[in-house]
mmCIF file of C-alpha atoms in Angstrom:
data_model
loop_
_atom_site.group_PDB
_atom_site.id
_atom_site.type_symbol
_atom_site.label_atom_id
_atom_site.label_comp_id
_atom_site.label_asym_id
_atom_site.label_seq_id
_atom_site.Cartn_x
_atom_site.Cartn_y
_atom_site.Cartn_z
ATOM 1 C CA GLY I 1 16.391 -13.702 -0.967
ATOM 2 C CA GLN I 2 13.918 -11.649 0.947
ATOM 3 C CA GLN I 3 12.773 -13.232 4.165
ATOM 4 C CA VAL I 4 10.331 -12.707 6.977
ATOM 5 C CA GLN I 5 10.863 -14.106 10.451
ATOM 6 C CA GLN I 6 7.533 -14.413 12.206
ATOM 7 C CA SER I 7 7.176 -15.337 15.869
ATOM 8 C CA PRO I 8 5.924 -17.187 17.728
ATOM 9 C CA ALA I 9 5.058 -20.043 15.384
ATOM 10 C CA SER I 10 2.126 -20.968 17.596
ATOM 11 C CA LEU I 11 0.437 -19.592 20.666
ATOM 12 C CA VAL I 12 -2.269 -20.794 23.041
ATOM 13 C CA LEU I 13 -4.158 -18.231 25.086
ATOM 14 C CA GLN I 14 -6.829 -18.347 27.710
ATOM 15 C CA GLU I 15 -9.764 -16.199 26.689
ATOM 16 C CA GLY I 16 -9.190 -12.652 27.901
ATOM 17 C CA GLU I 17 -5.388 -12.774 27.690
ATOM 18 C CA ASN I 18 -3.353 -10.498 25.437
ATOM 19 C CA ALA I 19 -0.972 -11.521 22.660
ATOM 20 C CA GLU I 20 1.945 -9.916 20.851
ATOM 21 C CA LEU I 21 2.959 -11.260 17.440
ATOM 22 C CA GLN I 22 6.216 -10.199 15.804
ATOM 23 C CA CYS I 23 7.643 -9.947 12.306
ATOM 24 C CA ASN I 24 11.199 -9.094 11.341
ATOM 25 C CA PHE I 25 12.127 -8.351 7.740
ATOM 26 C CA SER I 26 15.459 -9.097 6.101
ATOM 27 C CA THR I 27 15.524 -6.039 3.806
ATOM 28 C CA SER I 28 14.252 -2.482 3.793
ATOM 29 C CA LEU I 29 10.527 -2.327 3.244
ATOM 30 C CA ASN I 30 8.125 0.100 1.665
ATOM 31 C CA SER I 31 4.975 -1.317 3.201
ATOM 32 C CA MET I 32 3.615 -4.289 5.057
ATOM 33 C CA GLN I 33 0.298 -5.982 5.774
ATOM 34 C CA TRP I 34 -1.123 -8.191 8.498
ATOM 35 C CA PHE I 35 -3.608 -10.857 7.439
ATOM 36 C CA TYR I 36 -5.935 -13.238 9.253
ATOM 37 C CA GLN I 37 -6.797 -16.667 7.875
ATOM 38 C CA ARG I 38 -9.180 -19.316 9.168
ATOM 39 C CA PRO I 39 -8.482 -22.950 8.232
ATOM 40 C CA GLY I 40 -9.572 -23.384 4.628
ATOM 41 C CA GLY I 41 -10.334 -19.691 4.341
ATOM 42 C CA SER I 42 -9.065 -16.690 2.478
ATOM 43 C CA LEU I 43 -6.698 -13.978 3.645
ATOM 44 C CA VAL I 44 -8.457 -11.091 5.340
ATOM 45 C CA SER I 45 -6.418 -7.913 5.482
ATOM 46 C CA LEU I 46 -6.257 -6.664 9.077
ATOM 47 C CA PHE I 47 -3.827 -3.803 8.593
ATOM 48 C CA TYR I 48 -1.996 -2.105 5.783
ATOM 49 C CA ASN I 49 0.694 -0.413 7.813
ATOM 50 C CA PRO I 50 3.728 1.047 6.049
ATOM 51 C CA SER I 51 4.844 2.771 9.247
ATOM 52 C CA GLY I 52 3.663 3.871 12.671
ATOM 53 C CA THR I 53 0.804 2.578 14.785
ATOM 54 C CA LYS I 54 -2.717 1.722 13.684
ATOM 55 C CA HIS I 55 -5.705 0.560 15.731
ATOM 56 C CA SER I 56 -8.768 -1.471 14.869
ATOM 57 C CA GLY I 57 -10.961 -2.551 17.740
ATOM 58 C CA ARG I 58 -8.894 -4.853 19.964
ATOM 59 C CA LEU I 59 -6.051 -4.997 17.438
ATOM 60 C CA THR I 60 -3.015 -2.701 17.232
ATOM 61 C CA SER I 61 -0.301 -2.830 14.603
ATOM 62 C CA THR I 62 3.044 -1.052 14.979
ATOM 63 C CA THR I 63 5.627 -0.901 12.197
ATOM 64 C CA VAL I 64 9.106 0.536 12.719
ATOM 65 C CA ILE I 65 10.569 0.937 9.255
ATOM 66 C CA LYS I 66 14.128 1.749 10.414
ATOM 67 C CA GLU I 67 14.270 -1.417 12.507
ATOM 68 C CA ARG I 68 12.565 -3.533 9.819
ATOM 69 C CA ARG I 69 9.970 -4.947 12.167
ATOM 70 C CA SER I 70 6.260 -4.953 12.818
ATOM 71 C CA SER I 71 4.093 -6.219 15.655
ATOM 72 C CA LEU I 72 0.439 -7.102 16.074
ATOM 73 C CA HIS I 73 -1.092 -6.778 19.519
ATOM 74 C CA ILE I 74 -4.353 -8.534 20.340
ATOM 75 C CA SER I 75 -5.982 -7.438 23.552
ATOM 76 C CA SER I 76 -8.633 -9.300 25.548
ATOM 77 C CA SER I 77 -8.535 -12.307 23.234
ATOM 78 C CA GLN I 78 -11.705 -14.156 22.273
ATOM 79 C CA THR I 79 -12.230 -17.688 20.989
ATOM 80 C CA THR I 80 -13.203 -16.215 17.625
ATOM 81 C CA ASP I 81 -9.657 -14.804 17.299
ATOM 82 C CA SER I 82 -8.353 -18.346 16.772
ATOM 83 C CA GLY I 83 -6.718 -18.875 13.391
ATOM 84 C CA THR I 84 -3.502 -18.042 11.569
ATOM 85 C CA TYR I 85 -1.995 -14.566 11.470
ATOM 86 C CA LEU I 86 0.308 -13.774 8.578
ATOM 87 C CA CYS I 87 2.552 -10.800 8.018
ATOM 88 C CA ALA I 88 3.890 -9.813 4.611
ATOM 89 C CA PHE I 89 5.978 -6.974 3.245
ATOM 90 C CA MET I 90 6.825 -5.231 0.004
ATOM 91 C CA ALA I 91 10.527 -4.559 -0.359
ATOM 92 C CA THR I 92 11.919 -1.238 -1.461
ATOM 93 C CA GLY I 93 12.643 -1.349 -5.165
ATOM 94 C CA GLY I 94 10.632 -4.509 -5.537
ATOM 95 C CA ASN I 95 7.805 -5.297 -7.920
ATOM 96 C CA ASN I 96 4.985 -4.697 -5.452
ATOM 97 C CA LYS I 97 5.001 -8.382 -4.585
ATOM 98 C CA LEU I 98 4.240 -9.475 -1.034
ATOM 99 C CA THR I 99 6.747 -11.719 0.728
ATOM 100 C CA PHE I 100 5.013 -13.678 3.475
ATOM 101 C CA GLY I 101 6.059 -15.005 6.831
ATOM 102 C CA GLN I 102 5.187 -18.563 7.847
ATOM 103 C CA GLY I 103 2.408 -17.393 10.140
ATOM 104 C CA THR I 104 1.456 -17.609 13.806
ATOM 105 C CA VAL I 105 -1.215 -20.166 14.658
ATOM 106 C CA LEU I 106 -3.277 -18.758 17.504
ATOM 107 C CA SER I 107 -5.623 -20.860 19.630
ATOM 108 C CA VAL I 108 -7.805 -19.127 22.194
ATOM 109 C CA ILE I 109 -9.437 -21.495 24.652
ATOM 110 C CA PRO I 110 -12.434 -20.646 26.832
ATOM 111 C CA GLU X 1 -20.014 -7.490 -2.256
ATOM 112 C CA ALA X 2 -16.794 -9.412 -2.936
ATOM 113 C CA ALA X 3 -14.291 -7.347 -4.914
ATOM 114 C CA VAL X 4 -12.011 -10.244 -5.911
ATOM 115 C CA THR X 5 -13.662 -13.444 -7.058
ATOM 116 C CA GLN X 6 -12.156 -16.703 -8.270
ATOM 117 C CA SER X 7 -13.490 -19.641 -10.227
ATOM 118 C CA PRO X 8 -13.684 -22.491 -9.850
ATOM 119 C CA ARG X 9 -13.502 -22.751 -6.055
ATOM 120 C CA ASN X 10 -12.549 -26.404 -6.230
ATOM 121 C CA LYS X 11 -11.048 -28.354 -9.100
ATOM 122 C CA VAL X 12 -9.880 -31.926 -9.592
ATOM 123 C CA ALA X 13 -7.676 -32.443 -12.640
ATOM 124 C CA VAL X 14 -5.761 -35.332 -14.141
ATOM 125 C CA THR X 15 -2.023 -35.365 -14.683
ATOM 126 C CA GLY X 16 -1.188 -33.942 -18.102
ATOM 127 C CA GLY X 17 -4.465 -32.116 -18.427
ATOM 128 C CA LYS X 18 -4.925 -28.387 -18.953
ATOM 129 C CA VAL X 19 -6.291 -26.290 -16.105
ATOM 130 C CA THR X 20 -7.369 -22.653 -16.182
ATOM 131 C CA LEU X 21 -8.014 -20.716 -12.998
ATOM 132 C CA SER X 22 -9.868 -17.434 -13.357
ATOM 133 C CA CYS X 23 -9.863 -14.271 -11.286
ATOM 134 C CA ASN X 24 -12.038 -11.176 -11.551
ATOM 135 C CA GLN X 25 -11.696 -7.922 -9.607
ATOM 136 C CA THR X 26 -13.988 -4.936 -9.363
ATOM 137 C CA ASN X 27 -11.498 -2.728 -7.469
ATOM 138 C CA ASN X 28 -10.273 -1.107 -10.701
ATOM 139 C CA HIS X 29 -6.733 -1.977 -9.608
ATOM 140 C CA ASN X 30 -3.896 -2.024 -12.088
ATOM 141 C CA ASN X 31 -1.937 -4.804 -10.389
ATOM 142 C CA MET X 32 -3.038 -8.406 -10.043
ATOM 143 C CA TYR X 33 -1.224 -11.387 -8.586
ATOM 144 C CA TRP X 34 -1.369 -15.182 -8.407
ATOM 145 C CA TYR X 35 -0.013 -16.899 -5.268
ATOM 146 C CA ARG X 36 -0.059 -20.483 -4.148
ATOM 147 C CA GLN X 37 -0.184 -21.625 -0.535
ATOM 148 C CA ASP X 38 1.400 -24.859 0.647
ATOM 149 C CA THR X 39 2.102 -26.203 4.098
ATOM 150 C CA GLY X 40 5.740 -25.628 4.892
ATOM 151 C CA HIS X 41 6.215 -23.049 2.144
ATOM 152 C CA GLY X 42 3.645 -20.431 2.987
ATOM 153 C CA LEU X 43 2.413 -18.192 0.190
ATOM 154 C CA ARG X 44 4.565 -17.761 -2.897
ATOM 155 C CA LEU X 45 4.133 -15.534 -5.953
ATOM 156 C CA ILE X 46 3.666 -17.295 -9.293
ATOM 157 C CA HIS X 47 2.838 -14.521 -11.792
ATOM 158 C CA TYR X 48 1.694 -10.928 -11.628
ATOM 159 C CA SER X 49 0.459 -8.218 -13.946
ATOM 160 C CA TYR X 50 0.686 -4.440 -14.091
ATOM 161 C CA GLY X 51 -2.312 -4.036 -16.358
ATOM 162 C CA ALA X 52 -4.196 -5.401 -19.342
ATOM 163 C CA GLY X 53 -1.862 -7.205 -21.729
ATOM 164 C CA SER X 54 0.998 -7.451 -19.223
ATOM 165 C CA THR X 55 2.234 -10.532 -17.379
ATOM 166 C CA GLU X 56 5.410 -10.948 -15.353
ATOM 167 C CA LYS X 57 7.095 -13.953 -13.745
ATOM 168 C CA GLY X 58 7.064 -14.187 -9.997
ATOM 169 C CA ASP X 59 9.215 -16.381 -7.780
ATOM 170 C CA ILE X 60 7.926 -19.803 -8.925
ATOM 171 C CA PRO X 61 6.655 -19.443 -12.526
ATOM 172 C CA ASP X 62 7.760 -22.818 -13.911
ATOM 173 C CA GLY X 63 4.837 -24.870 -15.186
ATOM 174 C CA TYR X 64 2.454 -21.898 -15.178
ATOM 175 C CA LYS X 65 1.359 -19.279 -17.685
ATOM 176 C CA ALA X 66 -0.728 -16.193 -17.057
ATOM 177 C CA SER X 67 -3.070 -14.085 -19.133
ATOM 178 C CA ARG X 68 -4.469 -10.597 -18.479
ATOM 179 C CA PRO X 69 -6.958 -9.827 -21.215
ATOM 180 C CA SER X 70 -8.569 -6.896 -19.404
ATOM 181 C CA GLN X 71 -8.225 -4.710 -16.305
ATOM 182 C CA GLU X 72 -10.704 -6.925 -14.455
ATOM 183 C CA ASN X 73 -9.565 -10.434 -15.398
ATOM 184 C CA PHE X 74 -6.394 -12.400 -14.735
ATOM 185 C CA SER X 75 -6.061 -16.120 -15.480
ATOM 186 C CA LEU X 76 -3.548 -18.738 -14.416
ATOM 187 C CA ILE X 77 -2.993 -21.577 -16.876
ATOM 188 C CA LEU X 78 -1.476 -24.964 -16.220
ATOM 189 C CA GLU X 79 -0.859 -26.435 -19.679
ATOM 190 C CA LEU X 80 0.269 -29.842 -18.399
ATOM 191 C CA ALA X 81 -0.856 -30.254 -14.807
ATOM 192 C CA THR X 82 1.297 -32.311 -12.447
ATOM 193 C CA PRO X 83 0.563 -33.645 -8.927
ATOM 194 C CA SER X 84 3.149 -31.184 -7.525
ATOM 195 C CA GLN X 85 0.777 -28.382 -8.551
ATOM 196 C CA THR X 86 -1.836 -29.606 -6.081
ATOM 197 C CA SER X 87 -2.293 -26.566 -3.873
ATOM 198 C CA VAL X 88 -4.544 -23.689 -2.902
ATOM 199 C CA TYR X 89 -4.288 -20.774 -5.329
ATOM 200 C CA PHE X 90 -5.068 -17.200 -4.378
ATOM 201 C CA CYS X 91 -5.569 -14.243 -6.651
ATOM 202 C CA ALA X 92 -5.061 -10.696 -5.368
ATOM 203 C CA SER X 93 -5.394 -7.174 -6.682
ATOM 204 C CA GLY X 94 -3.617 -4.013 -5.614
ATOM 205 C CA GLY X 95 -3.076 -0.432 -6.638
ATOM 206 C CA LEU X 96 0.191 1.160 -7.729
ATOM 207 C CA ASP X 97 3.290 1.886 -5.662
ATOM 208 C CA TYR X 98 3.281 -0.620 -2.825
ATOM 209 C CA ALA X 99 -0.438 -0.333 -2.212
ATOM 210 C CA GLU X 100 -2.551 -2.678 -0.115
ATOM 211 C CA GLN X 101 -3.480 -6.018 -1.686
ATOM 212 C CA PHE X 102 -6.879 -7.685 -1.477
ATOM 213 C CA PHE X 103 -7.275 -11.412 -1.855
ATOM 214 C CA GLY X 104 -9.903 -13.637 -3.422
ATOM 215 C CA PRO X 105 -11.446 -16.668 -1.704
ATOM 216 C CA GLY X 106 -8.973 -19.165 -3.183
ATOM 217 C CA THR X 107 -9.180 -22.183 -5.481
ATOM 218 C CA ARG X 108 -8.349 -25.618 -4.148
ATOM 219 C CA LEU X 109 -6.738 -27.611 -6.975
ATOM 220 C CA THR X 110 -6.060 -31.328 -6.767
ATOM 221 C CA VAL X 111 -4.100 -32.984 -9.565
ATOM 222 C CA LEU X 112 -4.405 -36.763 -9.570
#
């Protein structure tokens, strides 16, 4: 079946450091999203990024469709960035469903 | 103002009982989805809908039914709840053709 490999599984940063999160997709994709989730919270859409590079504040998402991968870059991390980051994609020819990765648990310490 | 809302936010049910989870969206999206989130399994699709009157099976539909009576509302029904259905359930809405999805706040269901 369709799979998403997300890495790293967990990451600890000192406040101010940068982070790069990766997702690799097993099949061709039509679109993908990055989400943020606090413990016990809902999924907040950070980026809807079918292809190319998008920026939002200290966050940058880059999706390379041909290589079936996407990355999320967090610059100058803050303690409030702590939480789980999830990537998900919609496969070509699929039913618009999102297939999710297992997530990266990020902890930013002061 | 929240565009996807769910009720109830928390629910405790007994084994064998009937549970209905409700979702409402004001995005005017055609597509709606029910996912569950479990440690070790991530988020998985249960049922989805392309519009009022339509329901489709997702990846893990067994033990669940869905109902889409209108564009705005999508319900998930557990006719005979089991402890294995203890989970957090998320509803989402999205437009056509691989569009972005927006999630509700989630319902935490415990089946005793």
